[in-house]
Every structure is written in structure tokens, then in C-alpha cells.
mmCIF file of C-alpha atoms and ligand atoms in Angstrom:
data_model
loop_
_atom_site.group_PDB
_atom_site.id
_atom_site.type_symbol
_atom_site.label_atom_id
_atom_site.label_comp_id
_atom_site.label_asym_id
_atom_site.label_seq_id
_atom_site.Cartn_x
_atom_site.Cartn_y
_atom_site.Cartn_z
ATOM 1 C CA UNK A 34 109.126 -95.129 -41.482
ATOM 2 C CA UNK A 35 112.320 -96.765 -42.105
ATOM 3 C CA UNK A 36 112.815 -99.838 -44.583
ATOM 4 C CA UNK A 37 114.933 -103.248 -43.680
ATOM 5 C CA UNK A 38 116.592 -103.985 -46.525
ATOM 6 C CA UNK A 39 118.582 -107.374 -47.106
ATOM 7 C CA UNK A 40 120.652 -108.971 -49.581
ATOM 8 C CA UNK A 41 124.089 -109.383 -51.406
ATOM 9 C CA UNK A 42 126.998 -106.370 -50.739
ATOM 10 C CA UNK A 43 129.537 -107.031 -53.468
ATOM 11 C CA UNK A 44 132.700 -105.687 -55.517
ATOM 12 C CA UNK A 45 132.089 -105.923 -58.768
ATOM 13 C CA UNK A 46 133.981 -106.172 -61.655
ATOM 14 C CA UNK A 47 132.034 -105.105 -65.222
ATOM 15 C CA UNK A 48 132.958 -104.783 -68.569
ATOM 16 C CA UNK A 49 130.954 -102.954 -71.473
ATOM 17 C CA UNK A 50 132.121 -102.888 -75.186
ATOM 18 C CA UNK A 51 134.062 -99.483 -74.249
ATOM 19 C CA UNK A 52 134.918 -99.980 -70.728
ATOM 20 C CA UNK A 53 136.112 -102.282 -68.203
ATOM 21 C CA UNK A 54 136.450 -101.203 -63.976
ATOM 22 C CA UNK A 55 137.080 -103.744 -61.150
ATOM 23 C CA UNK A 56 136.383 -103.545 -57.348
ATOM 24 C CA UNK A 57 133.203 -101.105 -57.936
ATOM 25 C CA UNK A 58 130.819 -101.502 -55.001
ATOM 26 C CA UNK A 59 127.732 -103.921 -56.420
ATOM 27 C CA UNK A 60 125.375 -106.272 -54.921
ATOM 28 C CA UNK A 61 121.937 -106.361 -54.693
ATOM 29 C CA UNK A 62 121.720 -104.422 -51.179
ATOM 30 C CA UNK A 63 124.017 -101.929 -52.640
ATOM 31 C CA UNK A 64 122.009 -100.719 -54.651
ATOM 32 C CA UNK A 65 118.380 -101.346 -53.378
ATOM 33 C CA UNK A 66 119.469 -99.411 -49.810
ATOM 34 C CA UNK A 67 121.325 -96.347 -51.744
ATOM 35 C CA UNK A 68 117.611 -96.248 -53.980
ATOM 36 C CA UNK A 69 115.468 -96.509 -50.569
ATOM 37 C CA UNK A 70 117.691 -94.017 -48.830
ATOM 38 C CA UNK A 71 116.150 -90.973 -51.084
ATOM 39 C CA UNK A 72 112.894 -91.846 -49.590
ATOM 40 C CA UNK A 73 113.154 -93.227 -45.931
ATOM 41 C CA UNK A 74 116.047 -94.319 -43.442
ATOM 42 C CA UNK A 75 117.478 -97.738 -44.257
ATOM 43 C CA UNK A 76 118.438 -100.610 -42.069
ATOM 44 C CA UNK A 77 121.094 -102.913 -43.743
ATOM 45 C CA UNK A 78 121.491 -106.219 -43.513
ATOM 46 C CA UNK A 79 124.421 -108.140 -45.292
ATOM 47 C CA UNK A 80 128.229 -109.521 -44.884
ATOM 48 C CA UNK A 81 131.542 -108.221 -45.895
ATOM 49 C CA UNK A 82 134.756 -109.166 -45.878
ATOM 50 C CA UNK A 83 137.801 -107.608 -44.374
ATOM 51 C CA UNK A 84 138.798 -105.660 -47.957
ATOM 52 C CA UNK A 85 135.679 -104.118 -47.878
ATOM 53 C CA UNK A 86 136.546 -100.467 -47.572
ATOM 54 C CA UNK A 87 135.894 -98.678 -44.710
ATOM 55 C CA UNK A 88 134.790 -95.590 -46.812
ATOM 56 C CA UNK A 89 131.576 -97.095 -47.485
ATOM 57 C CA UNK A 90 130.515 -97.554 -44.222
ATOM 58 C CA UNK A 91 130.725 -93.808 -43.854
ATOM 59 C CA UNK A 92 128.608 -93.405 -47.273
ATOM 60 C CA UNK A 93 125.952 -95.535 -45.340
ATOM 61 C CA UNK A 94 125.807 -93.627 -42.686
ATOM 62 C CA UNK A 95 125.772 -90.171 -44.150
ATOM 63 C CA UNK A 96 122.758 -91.710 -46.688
ATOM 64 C CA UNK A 97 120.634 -92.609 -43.119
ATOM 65 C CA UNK A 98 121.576 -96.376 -44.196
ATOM 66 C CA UNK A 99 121.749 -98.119 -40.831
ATOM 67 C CA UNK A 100 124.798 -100.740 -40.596
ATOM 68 C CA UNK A 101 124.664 -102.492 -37.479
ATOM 69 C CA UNK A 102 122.967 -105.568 -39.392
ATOM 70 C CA UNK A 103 126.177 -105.688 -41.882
ATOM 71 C CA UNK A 104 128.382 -108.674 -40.561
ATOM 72 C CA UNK A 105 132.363 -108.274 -41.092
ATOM 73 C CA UNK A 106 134.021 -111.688 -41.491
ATOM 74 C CA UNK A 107 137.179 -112.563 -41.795
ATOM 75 C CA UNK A 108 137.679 -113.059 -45.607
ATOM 76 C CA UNK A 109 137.471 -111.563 -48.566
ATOM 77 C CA UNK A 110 133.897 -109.535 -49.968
ATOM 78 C CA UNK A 111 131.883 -111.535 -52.335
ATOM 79 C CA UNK A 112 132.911 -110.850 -56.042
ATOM 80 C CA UNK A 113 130.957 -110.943 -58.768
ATOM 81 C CA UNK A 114 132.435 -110.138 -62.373
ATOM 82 C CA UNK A 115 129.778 -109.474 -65.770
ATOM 83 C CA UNK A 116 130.634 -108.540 -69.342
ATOM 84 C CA UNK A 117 127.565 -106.797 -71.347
ATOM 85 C CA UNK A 118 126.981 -107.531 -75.123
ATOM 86 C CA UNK A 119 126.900 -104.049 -77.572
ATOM 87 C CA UNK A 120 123.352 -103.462 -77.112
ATOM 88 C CA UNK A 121 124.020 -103.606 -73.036
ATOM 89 C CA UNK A 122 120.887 -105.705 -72.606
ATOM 90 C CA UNK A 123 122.420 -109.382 -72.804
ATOM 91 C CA UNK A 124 124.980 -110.130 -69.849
ATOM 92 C CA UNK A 125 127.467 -113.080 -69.494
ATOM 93 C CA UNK A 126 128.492 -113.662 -66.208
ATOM 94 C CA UNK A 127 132.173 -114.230 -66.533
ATOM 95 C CA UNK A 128 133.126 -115.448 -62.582
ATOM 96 C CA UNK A 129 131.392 -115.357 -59.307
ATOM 97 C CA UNK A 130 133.684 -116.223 -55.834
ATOM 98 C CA UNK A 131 131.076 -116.445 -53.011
ATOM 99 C CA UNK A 132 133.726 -115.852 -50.315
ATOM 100 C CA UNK A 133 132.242 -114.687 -47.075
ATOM 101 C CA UNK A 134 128.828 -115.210 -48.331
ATOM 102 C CA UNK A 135 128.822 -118.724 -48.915
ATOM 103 C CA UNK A 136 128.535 -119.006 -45.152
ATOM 104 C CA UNK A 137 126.370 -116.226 -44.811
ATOM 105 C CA UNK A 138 123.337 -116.572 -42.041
ATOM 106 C CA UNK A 139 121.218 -113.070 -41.689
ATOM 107 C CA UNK A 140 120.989 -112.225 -38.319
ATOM 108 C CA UNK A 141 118.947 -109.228 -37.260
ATOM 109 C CA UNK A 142 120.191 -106.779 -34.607
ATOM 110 C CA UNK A 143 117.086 -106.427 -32.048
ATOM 111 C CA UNK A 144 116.348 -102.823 -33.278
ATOM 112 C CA UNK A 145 115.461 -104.372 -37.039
ATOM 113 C CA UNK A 146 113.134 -106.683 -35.833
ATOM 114 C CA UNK A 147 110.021 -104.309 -35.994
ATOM 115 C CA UNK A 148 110.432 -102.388 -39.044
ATOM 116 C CA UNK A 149 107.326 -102.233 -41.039
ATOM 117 C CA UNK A 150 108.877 -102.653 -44.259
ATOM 118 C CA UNK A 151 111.378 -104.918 -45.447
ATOM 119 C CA UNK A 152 112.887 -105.852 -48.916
ATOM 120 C CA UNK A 153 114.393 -108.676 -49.402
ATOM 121 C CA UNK A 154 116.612 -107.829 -52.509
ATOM 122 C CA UNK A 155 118.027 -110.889 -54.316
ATOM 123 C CA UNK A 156 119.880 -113.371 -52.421
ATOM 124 C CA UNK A 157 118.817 -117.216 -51.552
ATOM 125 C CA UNK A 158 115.359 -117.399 -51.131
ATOM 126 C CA UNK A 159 115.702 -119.552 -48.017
ATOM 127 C CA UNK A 160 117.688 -116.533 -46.645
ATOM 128 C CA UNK A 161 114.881 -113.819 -47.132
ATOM 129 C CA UNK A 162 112.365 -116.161 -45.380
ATOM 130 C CA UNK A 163 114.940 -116.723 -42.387
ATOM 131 C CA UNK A 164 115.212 -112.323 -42.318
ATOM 132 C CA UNK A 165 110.817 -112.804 -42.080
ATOM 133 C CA UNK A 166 111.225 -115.616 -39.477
ATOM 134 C CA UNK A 167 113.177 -113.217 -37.049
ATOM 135 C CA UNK A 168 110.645 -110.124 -37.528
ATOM 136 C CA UNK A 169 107.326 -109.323 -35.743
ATOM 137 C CA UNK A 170 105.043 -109.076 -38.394
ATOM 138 C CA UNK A 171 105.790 -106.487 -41.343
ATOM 139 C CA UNK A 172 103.288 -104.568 -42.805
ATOM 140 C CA UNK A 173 104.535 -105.056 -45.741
ATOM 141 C CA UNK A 174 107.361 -107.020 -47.844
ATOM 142 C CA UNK A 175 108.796 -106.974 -51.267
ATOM 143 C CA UNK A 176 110.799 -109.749 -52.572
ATOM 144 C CA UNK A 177 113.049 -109.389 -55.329
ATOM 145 C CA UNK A 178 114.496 -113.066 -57.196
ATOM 146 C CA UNK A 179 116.186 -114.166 -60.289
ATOM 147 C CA UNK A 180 116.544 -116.770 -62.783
ATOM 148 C CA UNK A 181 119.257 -118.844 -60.343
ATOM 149 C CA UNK A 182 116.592 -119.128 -57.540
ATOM 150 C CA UNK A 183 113.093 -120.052 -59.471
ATOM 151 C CA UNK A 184 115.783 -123.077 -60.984
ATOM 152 C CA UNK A 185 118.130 -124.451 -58.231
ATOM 153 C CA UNK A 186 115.611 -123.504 -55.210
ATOM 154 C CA UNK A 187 112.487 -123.591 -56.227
ATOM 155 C CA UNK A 188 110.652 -125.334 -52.969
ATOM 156 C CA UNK A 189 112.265 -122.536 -51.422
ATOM 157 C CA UNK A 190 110.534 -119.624 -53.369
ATOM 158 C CA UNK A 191 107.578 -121.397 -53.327
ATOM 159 C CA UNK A 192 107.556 -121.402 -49.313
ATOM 160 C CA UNK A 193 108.572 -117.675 -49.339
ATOM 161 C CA UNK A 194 106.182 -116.136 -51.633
ATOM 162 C CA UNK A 195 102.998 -116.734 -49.403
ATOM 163 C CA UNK A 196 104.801 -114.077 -46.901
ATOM 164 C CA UNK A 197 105.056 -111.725 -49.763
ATOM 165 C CA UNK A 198 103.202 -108.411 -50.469
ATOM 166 C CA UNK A 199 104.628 -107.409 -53.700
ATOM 167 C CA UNK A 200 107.309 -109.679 -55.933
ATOM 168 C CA UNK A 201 109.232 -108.218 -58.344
ATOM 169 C CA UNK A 202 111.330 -109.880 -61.010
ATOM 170 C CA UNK A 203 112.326 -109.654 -65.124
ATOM 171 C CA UNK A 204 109.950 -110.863 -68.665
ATOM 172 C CA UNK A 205 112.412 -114.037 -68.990
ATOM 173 C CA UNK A 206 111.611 -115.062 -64.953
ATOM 174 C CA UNK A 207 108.092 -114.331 -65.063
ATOM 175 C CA UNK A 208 108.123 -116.523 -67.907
ATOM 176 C CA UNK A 209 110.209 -119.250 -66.677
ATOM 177 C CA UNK A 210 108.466 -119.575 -63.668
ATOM 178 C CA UNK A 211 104.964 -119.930 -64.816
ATOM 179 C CA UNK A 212 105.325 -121.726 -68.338
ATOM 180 C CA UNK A 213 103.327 -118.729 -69.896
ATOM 181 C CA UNK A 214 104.241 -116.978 -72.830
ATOM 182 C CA UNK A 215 102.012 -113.972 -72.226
ATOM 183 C CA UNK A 216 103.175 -112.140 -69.385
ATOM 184 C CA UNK A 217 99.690 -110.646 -68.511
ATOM 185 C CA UNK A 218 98.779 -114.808 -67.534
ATOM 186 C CA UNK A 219 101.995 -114.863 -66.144
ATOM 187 C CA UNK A 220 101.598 -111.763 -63.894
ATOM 188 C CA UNK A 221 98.316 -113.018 -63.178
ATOM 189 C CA UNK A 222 99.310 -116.563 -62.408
ATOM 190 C CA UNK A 223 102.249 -115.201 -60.170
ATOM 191 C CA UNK A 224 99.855 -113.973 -57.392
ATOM 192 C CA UNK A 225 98.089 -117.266 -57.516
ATOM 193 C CA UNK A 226 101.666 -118.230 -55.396
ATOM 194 C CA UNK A 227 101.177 -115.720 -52.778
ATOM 195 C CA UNK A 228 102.300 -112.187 -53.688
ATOM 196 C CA UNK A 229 99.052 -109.992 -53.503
ATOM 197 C CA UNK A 230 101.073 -107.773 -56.169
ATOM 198 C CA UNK A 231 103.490 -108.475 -58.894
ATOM 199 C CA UNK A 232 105.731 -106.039 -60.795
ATOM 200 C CA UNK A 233 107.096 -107.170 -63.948
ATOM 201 C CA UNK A 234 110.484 -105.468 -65.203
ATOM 202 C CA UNK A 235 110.870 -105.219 -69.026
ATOM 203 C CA UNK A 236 114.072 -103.790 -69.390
ATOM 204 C CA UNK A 237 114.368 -100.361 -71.379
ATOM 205 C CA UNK A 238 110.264 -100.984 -72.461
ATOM 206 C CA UNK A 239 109.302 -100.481 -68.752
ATOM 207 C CA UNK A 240 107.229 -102.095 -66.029
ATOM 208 C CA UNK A 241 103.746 -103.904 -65.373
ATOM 209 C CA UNK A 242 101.914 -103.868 -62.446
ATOM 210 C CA UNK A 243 99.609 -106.511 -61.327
ATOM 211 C CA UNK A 244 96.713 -106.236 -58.297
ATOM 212 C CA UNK A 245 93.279 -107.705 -57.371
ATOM 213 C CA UNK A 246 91.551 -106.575 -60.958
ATOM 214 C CA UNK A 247 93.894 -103.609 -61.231
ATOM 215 C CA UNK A 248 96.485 -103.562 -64.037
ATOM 216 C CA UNK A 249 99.120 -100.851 -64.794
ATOM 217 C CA UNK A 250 101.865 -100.496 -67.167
ATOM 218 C CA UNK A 251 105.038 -97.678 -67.720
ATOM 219 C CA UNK A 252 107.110 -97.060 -69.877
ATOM 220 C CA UNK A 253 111.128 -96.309 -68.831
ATOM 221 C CA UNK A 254 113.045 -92.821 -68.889
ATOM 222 C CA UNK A 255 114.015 -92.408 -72.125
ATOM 223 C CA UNK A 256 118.269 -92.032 -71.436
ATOM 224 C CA UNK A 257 120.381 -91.002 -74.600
ATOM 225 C CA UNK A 258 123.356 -92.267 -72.878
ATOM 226 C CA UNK A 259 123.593 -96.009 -70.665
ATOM 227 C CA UNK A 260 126.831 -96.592 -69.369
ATOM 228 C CA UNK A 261 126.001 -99.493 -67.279
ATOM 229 C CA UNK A 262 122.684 -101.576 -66.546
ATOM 230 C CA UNK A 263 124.015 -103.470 -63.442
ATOM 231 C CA UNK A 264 121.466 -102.920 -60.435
ATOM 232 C CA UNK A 265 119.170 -101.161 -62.526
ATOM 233 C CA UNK A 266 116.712 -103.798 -61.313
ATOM 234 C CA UNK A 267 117.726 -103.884 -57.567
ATOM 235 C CA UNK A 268 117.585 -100.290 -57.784
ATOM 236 C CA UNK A 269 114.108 -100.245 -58.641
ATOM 237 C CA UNK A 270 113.008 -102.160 -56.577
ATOM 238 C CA UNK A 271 114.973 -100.031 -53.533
ATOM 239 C CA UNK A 272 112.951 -96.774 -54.856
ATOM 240 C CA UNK A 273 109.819 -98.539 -54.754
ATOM 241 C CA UNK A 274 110.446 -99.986 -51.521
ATOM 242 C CA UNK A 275 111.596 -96.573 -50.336
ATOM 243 C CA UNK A 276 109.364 -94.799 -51.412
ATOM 244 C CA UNK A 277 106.393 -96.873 -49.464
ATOM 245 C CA UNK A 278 108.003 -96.846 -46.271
ATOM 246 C CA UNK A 279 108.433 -93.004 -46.463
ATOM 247 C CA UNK A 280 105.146 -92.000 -47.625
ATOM 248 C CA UNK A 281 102.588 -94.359 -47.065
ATOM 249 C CA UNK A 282 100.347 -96.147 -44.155
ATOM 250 C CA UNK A 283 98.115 -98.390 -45.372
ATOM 251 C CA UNK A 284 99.487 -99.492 -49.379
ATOM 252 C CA UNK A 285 96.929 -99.128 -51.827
ATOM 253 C CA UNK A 286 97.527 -99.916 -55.478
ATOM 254 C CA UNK A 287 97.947 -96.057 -56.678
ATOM 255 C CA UNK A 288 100.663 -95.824 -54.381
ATOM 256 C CA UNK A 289 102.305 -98.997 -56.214
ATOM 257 C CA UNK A 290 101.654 -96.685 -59.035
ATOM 258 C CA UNK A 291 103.322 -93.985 -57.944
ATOM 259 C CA UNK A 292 106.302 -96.273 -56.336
ATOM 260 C CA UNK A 293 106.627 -98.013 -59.471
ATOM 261 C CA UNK A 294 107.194 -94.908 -60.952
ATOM 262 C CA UNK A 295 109.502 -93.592 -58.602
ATOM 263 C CA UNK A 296 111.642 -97.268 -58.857
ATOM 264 C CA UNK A 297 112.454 -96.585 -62.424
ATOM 265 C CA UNK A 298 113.423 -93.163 -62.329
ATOM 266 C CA UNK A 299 115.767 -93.914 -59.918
ATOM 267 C CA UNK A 300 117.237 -96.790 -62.052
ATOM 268 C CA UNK A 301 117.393 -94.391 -64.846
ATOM 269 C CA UNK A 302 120.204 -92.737 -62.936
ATOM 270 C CA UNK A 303 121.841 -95.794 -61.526
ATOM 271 C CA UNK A 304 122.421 -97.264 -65.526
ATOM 272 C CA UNK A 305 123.718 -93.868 -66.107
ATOM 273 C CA UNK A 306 127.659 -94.363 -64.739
ATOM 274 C CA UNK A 307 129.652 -97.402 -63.708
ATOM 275 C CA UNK A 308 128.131 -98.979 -59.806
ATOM 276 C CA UNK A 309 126.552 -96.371 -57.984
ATOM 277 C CA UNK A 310 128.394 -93.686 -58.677
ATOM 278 C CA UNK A 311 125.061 -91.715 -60.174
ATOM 279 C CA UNK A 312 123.187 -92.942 -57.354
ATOM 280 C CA UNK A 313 125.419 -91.545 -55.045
ATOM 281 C CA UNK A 314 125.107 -87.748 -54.711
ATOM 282 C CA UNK A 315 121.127 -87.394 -56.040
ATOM 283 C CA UNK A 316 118.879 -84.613 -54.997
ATOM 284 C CA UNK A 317 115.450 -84.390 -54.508
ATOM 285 C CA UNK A 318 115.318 -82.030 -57.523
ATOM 286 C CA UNK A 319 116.546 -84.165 -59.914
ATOM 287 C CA UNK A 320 114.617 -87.127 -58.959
ATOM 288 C CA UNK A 321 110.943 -85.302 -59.133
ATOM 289 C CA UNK A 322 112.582 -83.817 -61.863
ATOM 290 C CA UNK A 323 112.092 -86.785 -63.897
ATOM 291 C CA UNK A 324 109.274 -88.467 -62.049
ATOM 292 C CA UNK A 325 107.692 -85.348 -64.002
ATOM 293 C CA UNK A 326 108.991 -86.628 -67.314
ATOM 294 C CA UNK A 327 106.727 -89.848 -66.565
ATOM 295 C CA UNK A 328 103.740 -88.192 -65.891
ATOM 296 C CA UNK A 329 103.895 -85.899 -69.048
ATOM 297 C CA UNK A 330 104.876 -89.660 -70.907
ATOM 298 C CA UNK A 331 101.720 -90.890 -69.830
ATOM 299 C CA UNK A 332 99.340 -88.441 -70.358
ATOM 300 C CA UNK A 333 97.236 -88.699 -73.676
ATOM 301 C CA UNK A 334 96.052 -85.338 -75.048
ATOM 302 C CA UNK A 335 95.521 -86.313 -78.580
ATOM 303 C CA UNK A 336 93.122 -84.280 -81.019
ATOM 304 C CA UNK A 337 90.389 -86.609 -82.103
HETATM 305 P P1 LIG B 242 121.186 -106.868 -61.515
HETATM 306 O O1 LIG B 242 121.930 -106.101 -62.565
HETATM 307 O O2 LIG B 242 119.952 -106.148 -61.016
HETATM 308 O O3 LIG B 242 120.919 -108.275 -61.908
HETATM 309 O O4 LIG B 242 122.140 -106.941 -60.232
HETATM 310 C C1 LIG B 242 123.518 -107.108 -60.353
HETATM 311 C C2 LIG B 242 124.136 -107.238 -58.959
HETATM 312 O O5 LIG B 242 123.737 -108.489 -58.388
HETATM 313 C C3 LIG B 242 125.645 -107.202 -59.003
HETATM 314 O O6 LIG B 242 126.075 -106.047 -58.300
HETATM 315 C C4 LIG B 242 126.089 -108.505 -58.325
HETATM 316 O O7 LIG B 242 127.079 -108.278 -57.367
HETATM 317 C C5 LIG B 242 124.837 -109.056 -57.691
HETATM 318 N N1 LIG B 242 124.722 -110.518 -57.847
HETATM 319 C C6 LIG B 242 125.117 -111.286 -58.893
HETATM 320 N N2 LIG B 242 124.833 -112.594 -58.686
HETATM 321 C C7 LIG B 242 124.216 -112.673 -57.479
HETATM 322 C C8 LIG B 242 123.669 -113.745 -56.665
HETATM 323 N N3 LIG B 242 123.709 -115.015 -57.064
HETATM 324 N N4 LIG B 242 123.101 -113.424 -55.484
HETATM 325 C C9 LIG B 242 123.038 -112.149 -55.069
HETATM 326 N N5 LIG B 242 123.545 -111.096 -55.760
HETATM 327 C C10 LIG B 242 124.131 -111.340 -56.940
#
């Protein structure tokens, strides 16, 4: 089954304490559809201007990433420029220049409409409600947000997250958005807004899972070598997403397990070069490679 996937196509530009590169491909629907497409076929909703190169259109389509839902405006591409701290866990957004998307309106081709999956990957929340206002009844949605959204739009999220299945954000949102210091309440609390599920990133110490009484944690792929953390977060949630519209009917909470899982091995290869270029030319291999890697992490076989 294939996955609608909506949200912000960018050119970023992204400095690190040793590196600096401009005009990378970035945006949350970069890298959430490139994540999905290992799993499932990908329809793409978005805006671009008229630099956007052409050559990425043809990486879409040779990843199964559908682009008839990607509007090309007159303009220039949304730009969005961040500069990491040594550690590469604190980020300063240096400049942002909405072009084309500040007018931005989703519209869904007629062959989107149906798709039993969707993720809305970070953008305006009034924007991911109007994508769920033009489809016939998912079977299941993920939401992505951030820090922006749960404090400049707030009646917004709060209107969206009743139409959610599964809501993903960071610690510091989970936090901010409930008032809790303990992000087990704060999980908890979460699905008291809507979501049946919540997934809590923690950076480079992993992920909770939240559902019914169920509770889950992981740890993250322990990398040697980070060259750049941008869309490590969209990226997992793309993998998850992915990975339940190409293997699953009816989602029960081992298969949010197993997605979650899935969602941060593929973000251990995004944070592993500059934009996408990891993400770009996976295989199969490599990814159950280190979904492997997590199950040996998790297993306890201690002598008592
Ligand atoms: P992350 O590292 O997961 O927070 O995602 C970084 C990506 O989000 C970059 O590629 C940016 O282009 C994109 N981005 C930054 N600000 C926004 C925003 N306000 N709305 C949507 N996407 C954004």
C-alpha cells in the first residue's frame, strides 16, 4: 500500500563546526518520502519553486515517489539555513525565506485522495488538517510537529490531533506542550488530545512509544561518525510511516514496535552525510542489516 506523504521541500543551507554546504535538498517531505520509499510507493505532496532542479524530480520517480501532488510556482524554493553547535545536538536557525511556501495551499491530485496512509510531516498544522479534509477516510495517519506550531498555532494542533493515529515529536515539545516534566505523563497526557499513539524522539538516547497500557522504549544506532542531524527526525518518522503502509493491515502496537525500530535505523543513515545524500542509494541489506543491530541491543541475556 502506498503512503501520502506531505510537507515542506526545501534547499538547505547547514553548517557544522567542520563544514558548511548550501542549496542541499532539505525539508521535511524530503526526507520523510526518501525514508518511506524503502518500504512502500510514495505519493508527494509539496511546492517548489522554479530553481528547484529538475534532477530531483527524476530521483522521485526512480525511488517510486509519486510527484503529481508537487506544485511548481513561479518563485524561488523555500530556504531554510541552520548552524549546529560542537556536540551537533543544539541548532540555531540562522535565516528562513518562505518564498513559494508562504502561499502554499495543499491540493490533492484525485488519485491521492484514497490512500490509506498518510503522514503529514511538519508543516502548519492547519495545512495537514486541510490534506485530511480532502481524503476519504485514512486508515491511518501520523502527524509529525515542532516547537513553532504547539507556540504560534496552537488551536490549530489542537483541532488536528483528534484525526491523528500516531503523533510524533522531540523531549523539549512533549514537554512544552503538556507542562510535564516527566515525559512518561507527558506521553501519557499527549493521547488524552487525540493521538491513540505517541512516539517520543530523544535524540541520540532513542525513542518511547506510548499505546492503550502498552509502553516501549529504544535505544538509537550507536554511529561513531555524525556528519549531520538535519531530518534525522522527519526521517524517522518517513521509515515508520513506510514501513506500515508496506507491511501491515490492521496496525497493532508490535508493529509500532517494529516501525519504530525501522524509523531510527533509517535516521541513523540520514545523520550520516550532509541532506540525503546517505539516504539516497540504500539497500535492503544494509537497512535489515542494522535493524539486526537493534534487536541484538535489546535483548538481555545476562548470567544471574
Ligand atoms: P529536522 O532536522 O527534523 O528538524 O528537519 C529539518 C528540516 O526541516 C530542514 O530540511 C528544513 O528545510 C525544514 N524546516 C525548517 N523549518 C521548517 C518549518 N517552519 N516548516 C517546515 N519545514 C521546516
Amino acid at each position: 500500500m502506498s503512503v501520502l506523504v506531505v510537507g515542506s521541500i526545501a534547499l538547505d543551507t547547514v553548517k557544522t563546526p567542520v563544514e558548511e554546504h548550501g542549496d542541499l535538498l532539505g525539508g521535511s517531505a524530503s526526507y520523510a518520502a526518501t525514508a518511506a520509499s524503502y518500504f512502500s510507493p510514495v505519493k508527494l505532496v509539496g511546492v517548489v519553486g522554479s530553481d528547484f532542479p529538475e534532477s530531483e524530480f527524476d530521483f522521485w520517480k526512480k525511488h517510486n515517489i509519486d510527484s503529481e501532488g508537487v506544485q511548481r510556482v513561479n518563485g524561488k524554493t523555500f530556504r531554510w539555513s541552520g548552524e549546529y553547535s560542537w556536540d551537533l545536538n543544539t541548532r540555531e536557525t540562522r535565516s528562513v525565506a518562505l518564498n513559494v511556501f508562504e502561499n502554499f495551499k495543499p491540493a490533492l491530485p484525485e488519485s491521492y485522495r484514497k490512500t490509506d496512509f498518510v503522514l503529514l510531516a511538519n508543516i502548519a498544522p492547519s495545512l495537514q488538517l486541510h490534506v485530511l479534509e480532502q481524503m476519504e477516510r485514512p486508515r491511518f495517519v501520523v502527524a509529525d510537529t515542532m516547537d513553532l506550531w504547539i507556540e504560534t498555532a496552537r488551536a490549530d494542533l489542537d483541532a488536528l490531533l483528534p484525526h491523528v493515529d500516531l503523533l510524533i515529536l522531540n523531549d523539549s515539545e512533549a514537554r512544552e506542550m503538556t507542562k510535564e516534566t516527566s515525559l512518561i505523563k507527558a506521553g501519557n497526557h499527549i493521547r488524552e488530545f487525540g493521538p491513540r499513539y505517541v512516539a517520543i524522539k530523544k535524540g541520540e538516547h532513542g525513542a518511547l512509544l506510548f499505546g492503550g497500557d502498552e509502553f516501549f522504549s529504544c535505544g538509537a544506532y550507536p554511529l561513531e561518525d555524525i556528519h549531520d542531524p538535519t531530518g534525522a527526525g522527519d526521517t524517522f518518522a518517513g521509515g515508520m510511516a513506510g514501513y506500515l503502509a508496506g507491511t501491515v493491515k490492521e496496525v497493532t502496537f508490535t508493529d509500532l514496535r517494529k516501525a519504530m525500530i525501522y524509523g531510527s535505523v533509517l535516521a541513523s543513515f540520514c545523520v550520516e552525510a550532509f541532506s540525503l545524500e546517505r539516504l539516497r542509494n540504500l539497500s535492503m541489506d544494509e537497512i535489515n542489516e542494522r535493524y539486526e543491530v537493534f534487536k541484538t541491543m535489546s535483548q538481555f541475556d545476562l548470567p544471574t
